[in-house]
PDB file of C-alpha atoms in Angstrom:
ATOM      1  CA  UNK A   1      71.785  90.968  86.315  1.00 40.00           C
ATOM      2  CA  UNK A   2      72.579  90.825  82.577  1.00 43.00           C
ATOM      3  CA  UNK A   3      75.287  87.924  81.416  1.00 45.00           C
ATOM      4  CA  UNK A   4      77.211  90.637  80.240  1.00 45.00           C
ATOM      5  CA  UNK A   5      77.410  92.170  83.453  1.00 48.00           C
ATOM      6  CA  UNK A   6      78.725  89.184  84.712  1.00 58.00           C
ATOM      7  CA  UNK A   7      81.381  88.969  81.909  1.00 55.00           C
ATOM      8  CA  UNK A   8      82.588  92.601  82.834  1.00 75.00           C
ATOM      9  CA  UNK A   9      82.288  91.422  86.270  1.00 78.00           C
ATOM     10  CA  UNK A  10      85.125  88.881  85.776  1.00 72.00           C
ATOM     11  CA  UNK A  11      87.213  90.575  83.945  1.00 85.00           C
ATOM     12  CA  UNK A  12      87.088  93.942  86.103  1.00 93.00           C
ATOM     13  CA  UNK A  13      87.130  92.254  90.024  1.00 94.00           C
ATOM     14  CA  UNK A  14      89.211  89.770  90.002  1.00 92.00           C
ATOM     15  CA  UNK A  15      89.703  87.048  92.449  1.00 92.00           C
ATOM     16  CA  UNK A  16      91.712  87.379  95.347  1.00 94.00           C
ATOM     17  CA  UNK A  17      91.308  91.331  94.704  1.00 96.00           C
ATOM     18  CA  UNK A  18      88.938  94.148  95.449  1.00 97.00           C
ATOM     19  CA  UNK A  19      87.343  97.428  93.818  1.00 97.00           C
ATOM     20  CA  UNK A  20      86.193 100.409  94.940  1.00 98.00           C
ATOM     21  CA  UNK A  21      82.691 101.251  93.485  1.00 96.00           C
ATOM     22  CA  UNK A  22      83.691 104.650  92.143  1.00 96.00           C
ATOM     23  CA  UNK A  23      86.575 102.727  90.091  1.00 96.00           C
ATOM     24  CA  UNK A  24      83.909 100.099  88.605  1.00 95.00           C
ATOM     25  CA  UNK A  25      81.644 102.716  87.864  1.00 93.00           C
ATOM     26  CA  UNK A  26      84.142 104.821  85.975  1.00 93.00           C
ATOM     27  CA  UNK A  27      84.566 101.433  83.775  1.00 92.00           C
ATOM     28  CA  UNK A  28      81.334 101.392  82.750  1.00 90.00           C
ATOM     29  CA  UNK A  29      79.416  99.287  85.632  1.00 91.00           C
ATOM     30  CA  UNK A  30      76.251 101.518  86.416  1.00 90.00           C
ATOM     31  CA  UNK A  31      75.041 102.077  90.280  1.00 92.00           C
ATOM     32  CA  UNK A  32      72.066  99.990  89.626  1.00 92.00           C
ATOM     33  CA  UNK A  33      73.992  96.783  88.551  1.00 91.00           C
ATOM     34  CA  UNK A  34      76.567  97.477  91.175  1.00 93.00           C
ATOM     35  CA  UNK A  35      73.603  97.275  93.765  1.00 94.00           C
ATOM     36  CA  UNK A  36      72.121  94.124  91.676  1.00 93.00           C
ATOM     37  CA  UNK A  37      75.426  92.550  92.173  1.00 94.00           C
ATOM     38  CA  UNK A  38      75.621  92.955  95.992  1.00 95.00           C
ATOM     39  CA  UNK A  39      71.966  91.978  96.755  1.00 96.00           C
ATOM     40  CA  UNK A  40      72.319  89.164  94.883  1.00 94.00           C
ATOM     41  CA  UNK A  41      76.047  88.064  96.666  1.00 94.00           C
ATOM     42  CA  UNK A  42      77.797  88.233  93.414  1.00 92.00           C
ATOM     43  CA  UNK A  43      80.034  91.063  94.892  1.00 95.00           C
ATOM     44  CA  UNK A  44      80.739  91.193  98.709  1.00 96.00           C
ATOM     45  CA  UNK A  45      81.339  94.865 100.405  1.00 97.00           C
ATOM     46  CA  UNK A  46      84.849  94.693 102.280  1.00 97.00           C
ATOM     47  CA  UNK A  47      84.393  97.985 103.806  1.00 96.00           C
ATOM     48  CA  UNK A  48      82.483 101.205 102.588  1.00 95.00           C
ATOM     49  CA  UNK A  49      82.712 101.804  99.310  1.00 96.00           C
ATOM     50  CA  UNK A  50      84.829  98.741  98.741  1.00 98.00           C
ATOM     51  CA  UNK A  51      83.417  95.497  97.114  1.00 97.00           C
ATOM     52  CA  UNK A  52      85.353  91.892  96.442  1.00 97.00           C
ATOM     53  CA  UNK A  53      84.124  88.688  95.114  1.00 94.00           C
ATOM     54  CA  UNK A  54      82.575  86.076  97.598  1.00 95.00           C
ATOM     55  CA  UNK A  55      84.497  83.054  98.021  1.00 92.00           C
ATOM     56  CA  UNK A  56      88.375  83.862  98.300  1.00 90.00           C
ATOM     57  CA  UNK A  57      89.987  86.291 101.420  1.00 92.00           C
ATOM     58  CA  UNK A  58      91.892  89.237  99.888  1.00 94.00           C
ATOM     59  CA  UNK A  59      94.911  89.325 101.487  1.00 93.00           C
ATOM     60  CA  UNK A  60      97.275  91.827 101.640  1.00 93.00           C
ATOM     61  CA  UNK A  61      98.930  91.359  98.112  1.00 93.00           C
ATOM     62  CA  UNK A  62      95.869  90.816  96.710  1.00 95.00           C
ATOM     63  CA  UNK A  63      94.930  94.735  98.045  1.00 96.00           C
ATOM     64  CA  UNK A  64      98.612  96.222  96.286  1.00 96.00           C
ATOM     65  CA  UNK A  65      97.613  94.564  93.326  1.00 96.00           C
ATOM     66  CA  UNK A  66      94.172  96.092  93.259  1.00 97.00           C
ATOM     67  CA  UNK A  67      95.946  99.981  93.806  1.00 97.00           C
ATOM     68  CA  UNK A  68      98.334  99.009  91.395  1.00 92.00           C
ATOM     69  CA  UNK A  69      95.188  98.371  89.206  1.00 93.00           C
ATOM     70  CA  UNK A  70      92.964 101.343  90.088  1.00 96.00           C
ATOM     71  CA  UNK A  71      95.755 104.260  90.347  1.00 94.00           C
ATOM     72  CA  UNK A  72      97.641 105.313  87.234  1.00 91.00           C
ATOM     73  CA  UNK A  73     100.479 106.308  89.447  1.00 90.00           C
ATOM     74  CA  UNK A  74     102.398 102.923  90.352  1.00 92.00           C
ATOM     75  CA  UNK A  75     101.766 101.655  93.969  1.00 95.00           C
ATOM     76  CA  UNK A  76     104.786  99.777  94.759  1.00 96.00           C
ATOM     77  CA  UNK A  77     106.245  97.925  97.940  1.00 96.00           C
ATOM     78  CA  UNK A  78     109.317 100.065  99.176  1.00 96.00           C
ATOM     79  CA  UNK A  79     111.401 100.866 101.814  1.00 96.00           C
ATOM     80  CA  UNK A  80     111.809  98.645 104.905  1.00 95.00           C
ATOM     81  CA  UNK A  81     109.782  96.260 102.645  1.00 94.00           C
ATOM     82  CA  UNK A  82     111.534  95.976  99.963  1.00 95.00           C
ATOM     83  CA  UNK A  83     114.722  95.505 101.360  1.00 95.00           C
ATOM     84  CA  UNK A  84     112.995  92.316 103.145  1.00 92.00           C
ATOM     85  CA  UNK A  85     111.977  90.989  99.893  1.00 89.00           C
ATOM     86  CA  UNK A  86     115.256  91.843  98.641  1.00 89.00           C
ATOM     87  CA  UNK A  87     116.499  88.999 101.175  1.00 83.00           C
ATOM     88  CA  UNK A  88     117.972  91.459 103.441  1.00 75.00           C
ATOM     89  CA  UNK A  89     115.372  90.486 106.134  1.00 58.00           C
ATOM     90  CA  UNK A  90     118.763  89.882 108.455  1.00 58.00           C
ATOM     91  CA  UNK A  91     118.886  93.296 108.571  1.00 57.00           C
ATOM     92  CA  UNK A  92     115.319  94.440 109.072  1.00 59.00           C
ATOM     93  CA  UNK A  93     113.036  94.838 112.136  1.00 53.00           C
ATOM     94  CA  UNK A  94     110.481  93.524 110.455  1.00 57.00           C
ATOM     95  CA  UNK A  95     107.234  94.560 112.335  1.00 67.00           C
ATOM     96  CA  UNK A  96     104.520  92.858 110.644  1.00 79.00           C
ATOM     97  CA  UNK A  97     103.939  96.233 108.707  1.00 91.00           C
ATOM     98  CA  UNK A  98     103.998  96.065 104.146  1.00 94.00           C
ATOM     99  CA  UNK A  99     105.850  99.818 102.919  1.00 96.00           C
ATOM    100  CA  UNK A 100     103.698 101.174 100.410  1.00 97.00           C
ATOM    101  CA  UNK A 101     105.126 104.120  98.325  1.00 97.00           C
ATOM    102  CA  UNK A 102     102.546 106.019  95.560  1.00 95.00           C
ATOM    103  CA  UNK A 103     102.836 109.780  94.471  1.00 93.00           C
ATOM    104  CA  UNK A 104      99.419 109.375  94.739  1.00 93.00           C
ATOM    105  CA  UNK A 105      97.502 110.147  97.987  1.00 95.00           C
ATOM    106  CA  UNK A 106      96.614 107.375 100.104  1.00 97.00           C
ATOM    107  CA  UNK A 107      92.848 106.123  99.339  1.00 97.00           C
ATOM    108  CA  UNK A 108      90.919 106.694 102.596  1.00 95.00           C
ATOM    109  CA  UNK A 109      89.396 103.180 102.782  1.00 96.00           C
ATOM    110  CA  UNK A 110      92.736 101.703 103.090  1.00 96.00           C
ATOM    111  CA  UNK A 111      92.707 101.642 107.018  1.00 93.00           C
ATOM    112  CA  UNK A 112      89.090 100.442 107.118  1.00 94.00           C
ATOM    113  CA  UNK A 113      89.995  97.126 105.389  1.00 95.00           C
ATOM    114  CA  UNK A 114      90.899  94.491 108.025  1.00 91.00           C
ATOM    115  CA  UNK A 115      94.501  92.728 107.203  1.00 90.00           C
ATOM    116  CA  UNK A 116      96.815  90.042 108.832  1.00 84.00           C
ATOM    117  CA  UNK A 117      99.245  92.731 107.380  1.00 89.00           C
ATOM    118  CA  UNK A 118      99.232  96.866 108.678  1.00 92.00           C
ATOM    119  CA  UNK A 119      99.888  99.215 105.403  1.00 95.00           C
ATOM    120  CA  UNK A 120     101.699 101.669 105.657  1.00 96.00           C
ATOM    121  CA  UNK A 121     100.980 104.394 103.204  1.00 97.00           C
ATOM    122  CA  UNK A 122     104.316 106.768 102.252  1.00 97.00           C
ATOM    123  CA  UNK A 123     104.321 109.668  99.761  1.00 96.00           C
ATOM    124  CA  UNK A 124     107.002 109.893  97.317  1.00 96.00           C
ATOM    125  CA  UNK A 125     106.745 113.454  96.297  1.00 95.00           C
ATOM    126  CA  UNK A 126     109.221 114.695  98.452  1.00 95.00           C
ATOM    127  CA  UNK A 127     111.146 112.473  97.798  1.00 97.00           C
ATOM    128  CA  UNK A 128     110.921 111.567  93.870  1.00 96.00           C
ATOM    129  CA  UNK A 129     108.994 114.465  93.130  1.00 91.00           C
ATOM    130  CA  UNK A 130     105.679 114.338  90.987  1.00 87.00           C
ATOM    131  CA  UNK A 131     107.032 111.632  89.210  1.00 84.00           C
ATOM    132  CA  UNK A 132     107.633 109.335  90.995  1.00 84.00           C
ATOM    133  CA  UNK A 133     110.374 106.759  91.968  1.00 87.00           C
ATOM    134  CA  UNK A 134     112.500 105.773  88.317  1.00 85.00           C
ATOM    135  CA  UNK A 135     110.409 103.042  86.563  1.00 80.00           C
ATOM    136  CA  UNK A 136     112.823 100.861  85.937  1.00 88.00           C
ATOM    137  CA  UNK A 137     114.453 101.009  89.874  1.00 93.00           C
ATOM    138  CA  UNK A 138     110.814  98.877  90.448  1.00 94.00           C
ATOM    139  CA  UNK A 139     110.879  94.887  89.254  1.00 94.00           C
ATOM    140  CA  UNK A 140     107.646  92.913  89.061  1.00 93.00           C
ATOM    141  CA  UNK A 141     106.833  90.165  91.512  1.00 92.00           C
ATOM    142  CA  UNK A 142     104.703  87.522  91.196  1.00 89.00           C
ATOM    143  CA  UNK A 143     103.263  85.140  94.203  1.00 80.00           C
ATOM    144  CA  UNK A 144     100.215  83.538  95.265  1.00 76.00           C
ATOM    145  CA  UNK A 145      98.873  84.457  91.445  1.00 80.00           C
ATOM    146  CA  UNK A 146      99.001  88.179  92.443  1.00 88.00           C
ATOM    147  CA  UNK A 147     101.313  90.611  90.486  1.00 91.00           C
ATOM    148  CA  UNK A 148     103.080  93.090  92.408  1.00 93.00           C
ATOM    149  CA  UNK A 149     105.706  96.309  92.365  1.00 95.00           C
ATOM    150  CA  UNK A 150     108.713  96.084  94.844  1.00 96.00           C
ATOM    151  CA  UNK A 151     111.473  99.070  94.656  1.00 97.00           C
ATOM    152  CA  UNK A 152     115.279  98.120  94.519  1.00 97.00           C
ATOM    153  CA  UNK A 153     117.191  97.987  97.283  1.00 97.00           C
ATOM    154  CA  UNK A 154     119.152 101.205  95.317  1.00 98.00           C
ATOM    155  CA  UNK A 155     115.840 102.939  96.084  1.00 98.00           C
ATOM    156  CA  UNK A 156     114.834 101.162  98.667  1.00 97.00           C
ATOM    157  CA  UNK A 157     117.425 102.139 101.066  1.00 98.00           C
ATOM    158  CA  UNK A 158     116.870 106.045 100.289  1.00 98.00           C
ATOM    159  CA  UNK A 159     113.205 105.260 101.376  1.00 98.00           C
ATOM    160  CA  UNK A 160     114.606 103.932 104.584  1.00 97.00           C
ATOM    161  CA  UNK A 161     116.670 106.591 105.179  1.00 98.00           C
ATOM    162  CA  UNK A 162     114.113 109.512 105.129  1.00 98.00           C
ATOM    163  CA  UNK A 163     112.469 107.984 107.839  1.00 97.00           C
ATOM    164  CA  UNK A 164     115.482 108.993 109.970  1.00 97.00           C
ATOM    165  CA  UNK A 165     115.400 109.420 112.702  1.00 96.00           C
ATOM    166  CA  UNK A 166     111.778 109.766 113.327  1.00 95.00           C
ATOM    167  CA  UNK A 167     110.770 106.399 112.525  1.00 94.00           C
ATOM    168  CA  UNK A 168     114.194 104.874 111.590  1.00 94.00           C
ATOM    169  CA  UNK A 169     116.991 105.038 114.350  1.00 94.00           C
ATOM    170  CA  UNK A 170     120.628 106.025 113.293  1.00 95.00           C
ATOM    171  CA  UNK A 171     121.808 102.639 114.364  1.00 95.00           C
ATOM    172  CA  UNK A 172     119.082 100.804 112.315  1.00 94.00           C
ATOM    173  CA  UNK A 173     119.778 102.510 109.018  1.00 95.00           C
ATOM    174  CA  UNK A 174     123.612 101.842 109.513  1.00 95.00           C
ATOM    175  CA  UNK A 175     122.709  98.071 110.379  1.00 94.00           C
ATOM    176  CA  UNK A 176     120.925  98.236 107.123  1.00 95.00           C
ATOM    177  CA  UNK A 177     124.247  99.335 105.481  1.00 95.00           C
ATOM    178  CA  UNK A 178     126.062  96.435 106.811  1.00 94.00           C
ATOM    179  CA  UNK A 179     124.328  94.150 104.170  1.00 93.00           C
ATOM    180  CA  UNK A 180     124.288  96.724 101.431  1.00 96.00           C
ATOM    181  CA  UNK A 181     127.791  95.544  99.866  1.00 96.00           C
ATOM    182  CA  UNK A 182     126.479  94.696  96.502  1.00 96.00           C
ATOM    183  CA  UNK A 183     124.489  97.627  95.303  1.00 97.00           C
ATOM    184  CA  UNK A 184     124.633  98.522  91.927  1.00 96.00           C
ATOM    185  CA  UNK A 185     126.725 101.654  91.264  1.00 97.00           C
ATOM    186  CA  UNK A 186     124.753 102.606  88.187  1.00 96.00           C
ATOM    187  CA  UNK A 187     121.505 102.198  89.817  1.00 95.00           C
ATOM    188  CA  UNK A 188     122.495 104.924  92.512  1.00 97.00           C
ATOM    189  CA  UNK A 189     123.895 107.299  90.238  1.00 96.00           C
ATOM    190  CA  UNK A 190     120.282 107.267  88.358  1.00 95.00           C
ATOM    191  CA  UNK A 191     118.562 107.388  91.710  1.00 96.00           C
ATOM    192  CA  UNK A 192     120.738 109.714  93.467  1.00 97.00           C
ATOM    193  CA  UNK A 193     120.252 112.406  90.384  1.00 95.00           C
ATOM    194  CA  UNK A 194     116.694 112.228  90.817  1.00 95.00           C
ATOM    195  CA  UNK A 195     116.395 112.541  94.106  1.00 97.00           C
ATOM    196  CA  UNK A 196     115.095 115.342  95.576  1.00 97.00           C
ATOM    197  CA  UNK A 197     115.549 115.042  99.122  1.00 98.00           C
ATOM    198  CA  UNK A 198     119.116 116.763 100.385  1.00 98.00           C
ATOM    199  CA  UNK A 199     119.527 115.796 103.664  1.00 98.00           C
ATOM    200  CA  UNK A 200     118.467 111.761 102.334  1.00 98.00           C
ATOM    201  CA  UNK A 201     121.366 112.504 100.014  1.00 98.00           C
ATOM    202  CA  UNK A 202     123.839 113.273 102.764  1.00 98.00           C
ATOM    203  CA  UNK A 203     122.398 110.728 105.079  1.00 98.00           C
ATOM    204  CA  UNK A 204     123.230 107.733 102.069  1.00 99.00           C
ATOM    205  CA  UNK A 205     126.991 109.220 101.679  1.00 98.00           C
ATOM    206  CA  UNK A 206     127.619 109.101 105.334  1.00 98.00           C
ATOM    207  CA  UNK A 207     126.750 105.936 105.502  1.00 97.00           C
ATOM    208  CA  UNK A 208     127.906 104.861 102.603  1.00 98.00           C
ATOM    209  CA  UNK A 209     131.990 106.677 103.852  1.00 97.00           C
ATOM    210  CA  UNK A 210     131.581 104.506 106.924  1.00 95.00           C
ATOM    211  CA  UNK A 211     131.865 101.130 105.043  1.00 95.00           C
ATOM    212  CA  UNK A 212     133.403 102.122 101.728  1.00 95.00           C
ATOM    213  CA  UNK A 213     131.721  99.612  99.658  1.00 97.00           C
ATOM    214  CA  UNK A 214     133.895  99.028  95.809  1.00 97.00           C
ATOM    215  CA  UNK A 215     130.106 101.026  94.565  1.00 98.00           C
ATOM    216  CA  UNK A 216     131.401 104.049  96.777  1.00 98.00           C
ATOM    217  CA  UNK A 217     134.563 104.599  94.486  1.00 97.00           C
ATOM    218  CA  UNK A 218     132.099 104.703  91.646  1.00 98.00           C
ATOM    219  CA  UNK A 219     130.107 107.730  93.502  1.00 98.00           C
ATOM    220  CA  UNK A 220     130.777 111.141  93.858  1.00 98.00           C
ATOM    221  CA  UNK A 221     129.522 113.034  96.175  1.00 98.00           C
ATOM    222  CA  UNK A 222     129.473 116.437  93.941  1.00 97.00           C
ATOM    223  CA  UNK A 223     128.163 115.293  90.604  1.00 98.00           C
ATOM    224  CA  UNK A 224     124.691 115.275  92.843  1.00 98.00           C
ATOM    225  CA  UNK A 225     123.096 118.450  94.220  1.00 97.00           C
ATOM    226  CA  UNK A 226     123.654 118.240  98.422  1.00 98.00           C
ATOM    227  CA  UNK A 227     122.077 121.548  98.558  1.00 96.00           C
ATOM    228  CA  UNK A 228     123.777 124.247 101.117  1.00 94.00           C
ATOM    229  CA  UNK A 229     123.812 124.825 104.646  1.00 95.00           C
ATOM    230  CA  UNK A 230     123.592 122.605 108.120  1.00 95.00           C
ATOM    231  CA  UNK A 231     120.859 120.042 108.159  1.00 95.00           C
ATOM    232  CA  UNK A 232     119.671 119.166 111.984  1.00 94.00           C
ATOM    233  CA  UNK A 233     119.023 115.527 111.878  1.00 95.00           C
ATOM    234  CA  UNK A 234     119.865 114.408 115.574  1.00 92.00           C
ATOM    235  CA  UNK A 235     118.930 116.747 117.619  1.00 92.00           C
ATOM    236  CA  UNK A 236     121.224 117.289 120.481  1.00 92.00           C
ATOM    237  CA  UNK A 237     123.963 115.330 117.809  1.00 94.00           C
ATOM    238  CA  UNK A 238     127.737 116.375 116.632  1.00 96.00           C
ATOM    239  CA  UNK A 239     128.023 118.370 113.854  1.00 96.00           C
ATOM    240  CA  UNK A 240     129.435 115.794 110.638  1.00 96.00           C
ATOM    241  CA  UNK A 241     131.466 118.673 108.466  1.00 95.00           C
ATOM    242  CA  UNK A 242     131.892 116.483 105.380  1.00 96.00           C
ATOM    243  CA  UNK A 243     128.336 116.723 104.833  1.00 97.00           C
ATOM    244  CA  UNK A 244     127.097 119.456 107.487  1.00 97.00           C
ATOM    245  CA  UNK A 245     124.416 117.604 108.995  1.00 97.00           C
ATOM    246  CA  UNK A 246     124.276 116.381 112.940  1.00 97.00           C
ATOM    247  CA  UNK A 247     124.532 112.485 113.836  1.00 96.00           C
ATOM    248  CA  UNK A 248     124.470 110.758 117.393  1.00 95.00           C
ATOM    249  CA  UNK A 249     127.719 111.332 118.847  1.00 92.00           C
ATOM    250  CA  UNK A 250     128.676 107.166 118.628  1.00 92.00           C
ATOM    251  CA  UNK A 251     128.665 107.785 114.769  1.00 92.00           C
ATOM    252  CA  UNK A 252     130.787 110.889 114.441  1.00 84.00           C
ATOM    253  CA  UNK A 253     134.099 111.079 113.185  1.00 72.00           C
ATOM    254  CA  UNK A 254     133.806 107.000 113.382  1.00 60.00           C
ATOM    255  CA  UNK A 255     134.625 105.695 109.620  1.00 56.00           C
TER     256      UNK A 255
END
């Protein structure tokens, strides 16, 4: 292996992080080094197709960093996760799982890495559309010398709440609301007018009627597009006609 191979080397893998060969390769490493480089135990495989340096664990922020890295779409901790780092962790079953959120598709070598963290891979087009989640509703973090995305709670919380209620319960999204008092009413409105997703739309001014934050009075609910029609949510629930979807009968008509 060439010297300059190893100075591409270090300035392409970085410590702590990993590579997929196809990404290296598409910065100019050929096959042939790449295969150089892992006979000779200057590059590790993690799992196929994946490579790391020797000598440092990549742990799990050391893998968002790397997607961050490799995917020109932003990778970015969200949902349930964010609101954690947010400090809201009072209010979160946190199950030993990190939220990640991409437009992009999840990279199939992503469940073949072994963590002490699960990642949980969620799509944003549905929600965000093509685009993505507003760049400026995500805030850098750095820790343990990696560099990070994590979504604001503003976004965060509309994550959360299109998991309901097939992953996320009534009750948890409106204990999640309990510790949403200071959310910035400018931050929604920009979030809330590019969201796609009606019924996550209703779902956040339900929620947000029952506690009637001072934000709320800065909201209303028709300068956004709440599409038309019913919108079965609980199945089985009461029918809420502010906002014409159906809730668990312990949360209707209960602001």
């Amino acid at each position: 292996m060439s010297k300059g191979f190893d100075r591409s080397l270090a300035d392409l893998v970085d410590y702590g992080q990993l590579r997929t060969r196809q990404w290296l390769v598409e910065h100019g490493v050929s096959r042939h080094s790449l295969d150089n480089a892992l006979k000779s135990g200057k590059l590790v495989p993690l799992a196929r197709g994946v490579v790391a340096r020797p000598g440092v664990s990549v742990g799990w922020q050391g893998v968002v960093a790397s997607l961050d890295r490799m995917h020109s779409e932003p990778v970015y901790i969200g949902g349930l996760s964010a609101l954690s780092e947010a400090g809201l962790g009072h209010y979160v079953d946190f199950s030993g799982s990190i939220h990640l959120y991409s437009s992009a598709p999840e990279p199939p070598w992503l469940k073949r890495l072994e963590l002490d963290m699960n990642l949980v891979w969620h799509g944003t087009t549905r929600l965000w559309g093509p685009e993505g989640a507003p760049a400026d509703s995500l805030k850098e973090v750095s820790e343990n010398h990696f560099a990070y995305w994590v979504a604001s709670p503003e976004v965060a919380f509309l994550e959360v709440l299109a998991e309901v209620p097939d992953t996320v319960s009534f009750e948890h999204a409106d204990n999640l609301m309990q510790g949403l008092s200071a959310l910035s009413p400018k931050r929604l409105d920009a979030v809330l007018r590019v969201c796609r997703h009606v019924q996550v739309k209703r779902l956040f001014f339900f929620f947000a009627d029952r506690y009637r934050y001072p934000w709320r009075k800065r909201l209303s609910s028709d300068d956004y597009d709440l599409g038309r029609g019913k919108r079965r949510v609980e199945t089985g629930g009461k029918l809420d006609r502010t906002y014409w979807i159906t809730v668990p009968e312990a949360f209707h008509g209960s602001e």
